[in-house]
Structure formats: C-alpha cells, structure tokens
Amino acid sequence: MNWRKSILVRVAVLFVLLGSVTAVSMGIIAYSFAKHAIAKNMYNAHKDVVWQLSKSIDFEVQKNLAIITSLYYDENLKKIFMENNASEYEMIQMEARAVDIVRQTKNTQPLNNCNIILFDASGGVYGMVTEGTDFTWLEGKPYFSKLASSRSIIWEGGSTGIGKNNEGRFIISAIKAVKDKHGRVLYYIVAETDEKVFFDLYKGTLNLNNTICIVDEYGTIASSSIREQNGESFSEQYGVTAEQLDSGLDRKVRLNSRDYMVLKKQISGTNWWIVDMVPFKQMSEEVFWLRMVLGIFILVMIVFTVVLTLMLMLYFGRPINQLKHCMMQVTKGKFSEHMDYQRDDEIKVLAEGFNMMVEDLKIYMKDLVYQQQLLRNAELKAMQAQIRPHFLYNTLESISYLAQMGENSKIKVLAQSLIGLLRMTIGDIRSTITLEEELEGVRQYINIQNIRYGNTLRESIYAEPEIMECKILKLLLQPIVENAIIHGIAPLSASGIVMIYGKRDEDGICIEISDNGVGMEAGEVERLLSDRKREGNFSEIGIANVQDRIQTLYGKKYGVAIFSQPGCGTTVEVHLPYILSKGDEIKNEGKETEDTDC
C-alpha cells in the first residue's frame, strides 16, 4: 500500500491537524478570554481605587474652596482693603485686622495644614510668608493675567510653598482675585496646602507597584507616588499630554520597555486629573497557572486525536481496501466481483451501490455495443446515399432540352456540375470530407438548380480560410440548401439568393445558410427538425437526418438551429466541432462523451 497516495492516510493527517489546530485554537481563545477577564478585573479594581481617591481628594479641595469662598464674601475684609491713603500705623493695624479675620475664618473651617496668604493690588503681603516674598511672586505666574478677569479659582501645582510652614515643600495652591463693585482688584487670596496631604490619601493603595499622579491642567505633576517626579511634566515622563487626559484617555502605554494601563478621573471643581499607572506585569503571576493548565489540555487533546484517528483508520480502512480491490477487478473486465459488507453504515450503502453499478455496467456495455452498431449503420447509410433517380431524370432532361435549344455553354456547366456531384456521392467512399469539398458540392448543386429554374438563383458562398480544411460529414449542407431552394425560394415570383457563410466560434465552427424565401411558421420549423421520413429530391437525407447524424457522432452540444419568419426568409445555423484530422475527431468524440456522461 502506497501510504503517500492513500486517502485514509491523508484523511488521518488532516484529522490530526484539524484536531490539533482546534485544540490550540480553543486554548488560545480561552487564554485570551481569561487574560482579558483578569485585565478587566484589574482595570475595574484600579478604577474603583481612582474613584475613591477622587472623592477623598475632592474633599480636601472642597476645604480650600470653603475658606476661599468665606474670605471672598467677607465684607469686613473687603473694607480693610478699600481704605486708601492710610498711614504706616494704619497699615500695620490693617494687616493685623486682616490676619485676624483669616485666623478666625480658618478656625471655623476643617483645614488640614493649609496656609492662607493675601496679596493686595499695591503689593502688600498679609500672612506668614518666607522672608523676602513680595507681590512679584504672584505677578510672575503664567496665569496672573487671567486672575483679574476670571470669576473662578485658579489652581496650581508643582511649585514650592511661600508660607513659613510650607517653606521648601511642594504645595498645591488655590488662588482667587477679589474685586470691588467697579471691577477693580482689591486683593488676591492664596490657599496653600502641603502636597503631602494628598500623598497621604493614596499612598496606602501603592501595594501593586502602580504609580499614582495628580496632574494639573498644564500637564504638571502636582503630586506623585514617585516623589522625585513632583513638579515635572507628565507628558515628558509618560508620553501622555494634558489634552489626551482631557479627551478621556484610558489606554495602554509603553514606558521603559514595560506596558502600563492608564486610568484617570477628573477632580471635581478643577481641571486636574488623578492618574493611576498600572503595570501589566501584575497579571503575569495570575495567568501563569492558566497557561500551564491550557498547555496540558492542548497536549491531552492532541494525544486523544491521534489515538482516535488510528482507531478510525483501522475501522474504516479494511472495508475501503476491500472495495478498492473489487473495483480494480472490475477495471480488468471481471464483472462477477461483488462486495459483501455486514455493517449497517454508510459503507454498506457504498457496497450496495457498487454492486448495483457492476450490474448496470453489464447492461451499459451491451447498450454501448448496440449504439456503436447504430452509429456504424448511420455512417454506412450516409456513405451509400445515392442521387435519387428522379433528380437524375430531371437533370438529364434539362441537358436534352438545352441541346435542342443549342445552349452549349449551359450544357457544359450542367454536365460538369452533375459529374462533380456523382464523383462526390458515388466515387468517394469517405464518410467525412473537408468543408471546402462540401461547399464545392453545394455550389455544383446550386448550378444545376439554377439552370433548371431559368437562372433565377444567385449564390454567395464564403468561409473563413482557417476552417476550410475542417472535417465534416458528407452531404451535410446539401439537404439544407435543397430545402431553401425548393421550399423557400421556388414559391417566390422573383429571383432568390442563397447565402452561405462559415466562421469559427467558441465551440467549433458555425455555418449559416440563409435565403430570401417565403419563410416558415414556428410549427413548420419544428416539423422540419422532427420529420425523419421527409426526404429530399436529391437524396434520402433530410434536415432531420442531418440533425441526427451530427448529434449521434458529436453529441447534443452540436446540431442544427433554424430561425425563420413568414415573408422574411430563413436562416439555418449548423454548429460543428473544429476537427482538422482523424485524430482530432477521435479526441473530440471522447471529450463530448465525457461531457455527456457527466
């Protein structure tokens, strides 16, 4: 047994490959879904953390907002800064009163390590600040120009504090301008909160190697779990801009050859964001055992597939080999072979079908011998087709009449045409001739009929040069031309014309025979193709016999097609295979037989 050509081996290999691919695919899909679920759970867990931190940070922010709002609407504080032309002593008193109002306001608010500083429009500073701090500290801020026109609070992060208790520390500031009824700025309120206050809120969540940052609207890191990042640019550190955070970013980024999941939430009342950077490596330990289990599952599935395939090969291989042996015996002509199979399955159906096929094949062989005998008889009849005596009598009578009239030139044409027809039908025993020879015989026949009908016939015969040597059945076109002359043109009172045109087409060659005769009804066309007893005046071959001869030899694909309408003439198309030699004919017959069987 040739294992390389065995379909069982091929099916077994395909089955093993299919099972292996299926197991691997299922494992990969299961792994992907599980990994996705783990990532989703991790995402949701950190999202909850971010949400809780946002609430806690928002609570601290609200403390600053509360004191700034209280100071903003304090009319006594406004009156202090509305007094003009005060003396130095009065200025000291003003500062003391302002500081006292701030102290009283802080005592009423639950602040945590917050420092309040006031700057008036003339450059005065009110509060406990670092030595040397003046109004220029505020004027140097990029947002200072917006303070006078903005009605909201400006938030700043990433800078060091100016208050004595926040000196040298990173702070988060909230700044707001207080104006009089004319829109003139009276003073600026600055609320400083130590950054460590916010760090203490999220440092307890840093048990998963994640990084948490608070990023202001300018992309500056106001607070970070990585302490040295405070005051740095977030985009430079992580490749994510403030605009991307603002657009709703929750995505994966790659930093220092490590993948991070970015989660964020905007802090209420500000344009700031709390951002959680979670390394995907955290999932490694969780998916490790998952990979191990799936790997074992895939290995077991492959081994199971191989064992099952071997069992199936043994189960189906034996009866298939038996069927193969029986078929080989049949190909050698031993039609007595039968296959015995007892299992009640699909192979039993094949075995019964094989046995029926052998019986049918016996009958088919008998029918094939009979059909071949019919074909030989049809060819013999075509070869032995003789000119009918009545046609000879009329032609000879026409020669006699022309001799009496002294029409020697017409006698010569008529006699030569008759001799050519006799040579083709009586002297040539071939069943097939070239198209050129058949057209010459048709031309001779038209010459005879033209003289008999008083020179009222015209002809136009042309075929493409490449098909002139094609082999066709003898006397294939003459019966069609005869029908055109006798039944189409003869009833006319005027002269007629017969046009023959041969060409190459997709399936072989096509020969068109057209006339300008009286035409036919559709029913007459059908009778013409079905009436096999309708014989011509020239021979015993009619158009129905032409159809049978073509389709018997070449198959149903070829034959005669008639197109006609009363008063519009008739066109007959003869479709034949393109055959140049006997070898081509045999090849074409085999192809047609194959097509017919299919």
PDB file of C-alpha atoms in Angstrom, residues 45-189:
ATOM      1  CA  ALA A  45     -10.341  47.335  40.738  1.00  0.00           C
ATOM      2  CA  HIS A  46      -7.988  50.200  39.962  1.00  0.00           C
ATOM      3  CA  LYS A  47     -10.845  52.217  38.546  1.00  0.00           C
ATOM      4  CA  ASP A  48     -12.618  51.891  41.871  1.00  0.00           C
ATOM      5  CA  VAL A  49      -9.417  52.971  43.627  1.00  0.00           C
ATOM      6  CA  VAL A  50      -9.162  56.024  41.378  1.00  0.00           C
ATOM      7  CA  TRP A  51     -12.810  56.829  42.021  1.00  0.00           C
ATOM      8  CA  GLN A  52     -12.374  56.591  45.804  1.00  0.00           C
ATOM      9  CA  LEU A  53      -9.193  58.685  45.686  1.00  0.00           C
ATOM     10  CA  SER A  54     -11.003  61.250  43.591  1.00  0.00           C
ATOM     11  CA  LYS A  55     -13.660  61.564  46.271  1.00  0.00           C
ATOM     12  CA  SER A  56     -11.034  61.907  49.024  1.00  0.00           C
ATOM     13  CA  ILE A  57      -9.028  64.493  47.107  1.00  0.00           C
ATOM     14  CA  ASP A  58     -12.217  66.315  46.216  1.00  0.00           C
ATOM     15  CA  PHE A  59     -12.972  66.521  49.931  1.00  0.00           C
ATOM     16  CA  GLU A  60      -9.608  68.224  50.553  1.00  0.00           C
ATOM     17  CA  VAL A  61     -10.182  70.537  47.609  1.00  0.00           C
ATOM     18  CA  GLN A  62     -13.565  71.488  48.994  1.00  0.00           C
ATOM     19  CA  LYS A  63     -11.857  72.587  52.219  1.00  0.00           C
ATOM     20  CA  ASN A  64      -9.760  75.087  50.297  1.00  0.00           C
ATOM     21  CA  LEU A  65     -12.792  76.182  48.333  1.00  0.00           C
ATOM     22  CA  ALA A  66     -14.753  76.687  51.530  1.00  0.00           C
ATOM     23  CA  ILE A  67     -12.183  79.023  53.149  1.00  0.00           C
ATOM     24  CA  ILE A  68     -11.548  80.932  49.929  1.00  0.00           C
ATOM     25  CA  THR A  69     -15.278  81.345  49.411  1.00  0.00           C
ATOM     26  CA  SER A  70     -15.698  82.533  53.000  1.00  0.00           C
ATOM     27  CA  LEU A  71     -12.897  85.080  52.651  1.00  0.00           C
ATOM     28  CA  TYR A  72     -14.155  86.124  49.231  1.00  0.00           C
ATOM     29  CA  TYR A  73     -17.545  87.132  50.606  1.00  0.00           C
ATOM     30  CA  ASP A  74     -16.215  88.643  53.899  1.00  0.00           C
ATOM     31  CA  GLU A  75     -17.319  92.317  53.743  1.00  0.00           C
ATOM     32  CA  ASN A  76     -15.131  93.318  56.685  1.00  0.00           C
ATOM     33  CA  LEU A  77     -12.066  92.074  54.847  1.00  0.00           C
ATOM     34  CA  LYS A  78     -13.114  93.968  51.754  1.00  0.00           C
ATOM     35  CA  LYS A  79     -13.493  97.215  53.756  1.00  0.00           C
ATOM     36  CA  ILE A  80      -9.934  96.881  55.032  1.00  0.00           C
ATOM     37  CA  PHE A  81      -8.542  96.777  51.502  1.00  0.00           C
ATOM     38  CA  MET A  82     -10.887  99.539  50.268  1.00  0.00           C
ATOM     39  CA  GLU A  83      -9.353 102.113  52.613  1.00  0.00           C
ATOM     40  CA  ASN A  84      -6.977 104.458  50.815  1.00  0.00           C
ATOM     41  CA  ASN A  85      -4.221 106.851  51.916  1.00  0.00           C
ATOM     42  CA  ALA A  86      -3.662 105.031  55.194  1.00  0.00           C
ATOM     43  CA  SER A  87      -0.674 105.932  57.332  1.00  0.00           C
ATOM     44  CA  GLU A  88       2.040 103.451  58.217  1.00  0.00           C
ATOM     45  CA  TYR A  89       0.462 102.889  61.604  1.00  0.00           C
ATOM     46  CA  GLU A  90      -2.914 102.339  59.977  1.00  0.00           C
ATOM     47  CA  MET A  91      -1.338  99.888  57.560  1.00  0.00           C
ATOM     48  CA  ILE A  92       0.016  97.857  60.450  1.00  0.00           C
ATOM     49  CA  GLN A  93      -3.427  97.856  62.004  1.00  0.00           C
ATOM     50  CA  MET A  94      -4.958  96.837  58.664  1.00  0.00           C
ATOM     51  CA  GLU A  95      -2.558  93.906  58.376  1.00  0.00           C
ATOM     52  CA  ALA A  96      -3.328  92.829  61.932  1.00  0.00           C
ATOM     53  CA  ARG A  97      -7.090  93.005  61.295  1.00  0.00           C
ATOM     54  CA  ALA A  98      -6.739  91.068  58.011  1.00  0.00           C
ATOM     55  CA  VAL A  99      -4.621  88.374  59.642  1.00  0.00           C
ATOM     56  CA  ASP A 100      -7.117  88.157  62.482  1.00  0.00           C
ATOM     57  CA  ILE A 101     -10.038  87.708  60.064  1.00  0.00           C
ATOM     58  CA  VAL A 102      -8.107  84.979  58.235  1.00  0.00           C
ATOM     59  CA  ARG A 103      -7.292  83.247  61.513  1.00  0.00           C
ATOM     60  CA  GLN A 104     -10.909  83.368  62.645  1.00  0.00           C
ATOM     61  CA  THR A 105     -12.070  82.001  59.264  1.00  0.00           C
ATOM     62  CA  LYS A 106      -9.552  79.124  59.381  1.00  0.00           C
ATOM     63  CA  ASN A 107     -10.725  78.251  62.871  1.00  0.00           C
ATOM     64  CA  THR A 108     -14.251  77.808  61.529  1.00  0.00           C
ATOM     65  CA  GLN A 109     -13.136  75.537  58.637  1.00  0.00           C
ATOM     66  CA  PRO A 110     -11.822  71.933  58.921  1.00  0.00           C
ATOM     67  CA  LEU A 111      -8.498  72.701  57.186  1.00  0.00           C
ATOM     68  CA  ASN A 112      -5.510  70.372  57.203  1.00  0.00           C
ATOM     69  CA  ASN A 113      -2.083  72.010  57.084  1.00  0.00           C
ATOM     70  CA  CYS A 114      -3.382  74.868  54.918  1.00  0.00           C
ATOM     71  CA  ASN A 115      -1.710  78.294  54.816  1.00  0.00           C
ATOM     72  CA  ILE A 116      -3.682  81.424  53.761  1.00  0.00           C
ATOM     73  CA  ILE A 117      -1.823  84.420  52.263  1.00  0.00           C
ATOM     74  CA  LEU A 118      -3.322  87.673  50.984  1.00  0.00           C
ATOM     75  CA  PHE A 119      -1.728  89.990  48.383  1.00  0.00           C
ATOM     76  CA  ASP A 120      -3.236  93.408  47.810  1.00  0.00           C
ATOM     77  CA  ALA A 121      -3.130  95.200  44.479  1.00  0.00           C
ATOM     78  CA  SER A 122      -0.477  97.647  45.761  1.00  0.00           C
ATOM     79  CA  GLY A 123       1.981  94.833  46.584  1.00  0.00           C
ATOM     80  CA  GLY A 124       1.264  94.318  50.257  1.00  0.00           C
ATOM     81  CA  VAL A 125       1.538  90.794  51.711  1.00  0.00           C
ATOM     82  CA  TYR A 126      -0.640  89.576  54.613  1.00  0.00           C
ATOM     83  CA  GLY A 127       0.211  86.286  56.273  1.00  0.00           C
ATOM     84  CA  MET A 128       3.156  84.188  57.461  1.00  0.00           C
ATOM     85  CA  VAL A 129       5.383  84.002  54.387  1.00  0.00           C
ATOM     86  CA  THR A 130       9.035  83.244  53.667  1.00  0.00           C
ATOM     87  CA  GLU A 131      11.278  86.218  54.191  1.00  0.00           C
ATOM     88  CA  GLY A 132      11.700  88.249  51.023  1.00  0.00           C
ATOM     89  CA  THR A 133       8.423  87.178  49.434  1.00  0.00           C
ATOM     90  CA  ASP A 134       6.549  90.029  47.769  1.00  0.00           C
ATOM     91  CA  PHE A 135       3.834  90.621  45.215  1.00  0.00           C
ATOM     92  CA  THR A 136       6.176  89.842  42.326  1.00  0.00           C
ATOM     93  CA  TRP A 137       5.902  86.175  43.315  1.00  0.00           C
ATOM     94  CA  LEU A 138       2.310  86.230  42.130  1.00  0.00           C
ATOM     95  CA  GLU A 139       2.924  88.514  39.162  1.00  0.00           C
ATOM     96  CA  GLY A 140       5.464  86.038  37.791  1.00  0.00           C
ATOM     97  CA  LYS A 141       2.871  83.259  37.465  1.00  0.00           C
ATOM     98  CA  PRO A 142       1.712  82.461  33.880  1.00  0.00           C
ATOM     99  CA  TYR A 143      -1.904  82.609  34.949  1.00  0.00           C
ATOM    100  CA  PHE A 144      -1.657  86.037  36.674  1.00  0.00           C
ATOM    101  CA  SER A 145      -3.164  87.833  33.665  1.00  0.00           C
ATOM    102  CA  LYS A 146      -6.258  85.637  33.930  1.00  0.00           C
ATOM    103  CA  LEU A 147      -6.835  86.261  37.637  1.00  0.00           C
ATOM    104  CA  ALA A 148      -8.323  89.729  37.188  1.00  0.00           C
ATOM    105  CA  SER A 149     -10.818  88.628  34.522  1.00  0.00           C
ATOM    106  CA  SER A 150     -11.610  85.120  35.796  1.00  0.00           C
ATOM    107  CA  ARG A 151     -14.514  84.547  38.152  1.00  0.00           C
ATOM    108  CA  SER A 152     -13.264  81.059  39.069  1.00  0.00           C
ATOM    109  CA  ILE A 153     -10.462  79.816  41.258  1.00  0.00           C
ATOM    110  CA  ILE A 154      -7.070  79.185  39.652  1.00  0.00           C
ATOM    111  CA  TRP A 155      -5.351  76.010  40.801  1.00  0.00           C
ATOM    112  CA  GLU A 156      -1.586  75.494  40.684  1.00  0.00           C
ATOM    113  CA  GLY A 157       0.603  72.515  41.498  1.00  0.00           C
ATOM    114  CA  GLY A 158       4.244  71.509  41.258  1.00  0.00           C
ATOM    115  CA  SER A 159       5.661  74.641  42.936  1.00  0.00           C
ATOM    116  CA  THR A 160       7.233  75.172  46.362  1.00  0.00           C
ATOM    117  CA  GLY A 161       5.364  76.990  49.116  1.00  0.00           C
ATOM    118  CA  ILE A 162       5.946  80.610  50.191  1.00  0.00           C
ATOM    119  CA  GLY A 163       4.333  80.248  53.612  1.00  0.00           C
ATOM    120  CA  LYS A 164       6.696  79.693  56.533  1.00  0.00           C
ATOM    121  CA  ASN A 165       5.162  76.348  57.474  1.00  0.00           C
ATOM    122  CA  ASN A 166       5.372  75.171  53.799  1.00  0.00           C
ATOM    123  CA  GLU A 167       8.789  76.580  53.020  1.00  0.00           C
ATOM    124  CA  GLY A 168      10.704  74.349  50.582  1.00  0.00           C
ATOM    125  CA  ARG A 169       7.849  71.889  50.261  1.00  0.00           C
ATOM    126  CA  PHE A 170       5.761  71.102  47.208  1.00  0.00           C
ATOM    127  CA  ILE A 171       2.348  72.603  47.643  1.00  0.00           C
ATOM    128  CA  ILE A 172      -0.991  72.756  45.845  1.00  0.00           C
ATOM    129  CA  SER A 173      -2.362  76.292  45.658  1.00  0.00           C
ATOM    130  CA  ALA A 174      -5.817  77.709  45.069  1.00  0.00           C
ATOM    131  CA  ILE A 175      -5.822  81.422  44.035  1.00  0.00           C
ATOM    132  CA  LYS A 176      -8.706  83.839  43.517  1.00  0.00           C
ATOM    133  CA  ALA A 177      -8.955  87.597  42.897  1.00  0.00           C
ATOM    134  CA  VAL A 178     -11.377  89.706  44.987  1.00  0.00           C
ATOM    135  CA  LYS A 179     -12.766  92.787  43.234  1.00  0.00           C
ATOM    136  CA  ASP A 180     -14.929  95.724  44.257  1.00  0.00           C
ATOM    137  CA  LYS A 181     -18.229  96.651  42.641  1.00  0.00           C
ATOM    138  CA  HIS A 182     -16.367  98.569  39.947  1.00  0.00           C
ATOM    139  CA  GLY A 183     -14.374  95.512  38.953  1.00  0.00           C
ATOM    140  CA  ARG A 184     -11.145  96.805  40.465  1.00  0.00           C
ATOM    141  CA  VAL A 185      -8.975  94.078  42.099  1.00  0.00           C
ATOM    142  CA  LEU A 186      -8.715  94.672  45.842  1.00  0.00           C
ATOM    143  CA  TYR A 187      -6.600  91.681  46.854  1.00  0.00           C
ATOM    144  CA  TYR A 188      -5.699  88.060  45.950  1.00  0.00           C
ATOM    145  CA  ILE A 189      -6.384  85.049  48.174  1.00  0.00           C
TER     146      ILE A 189
END
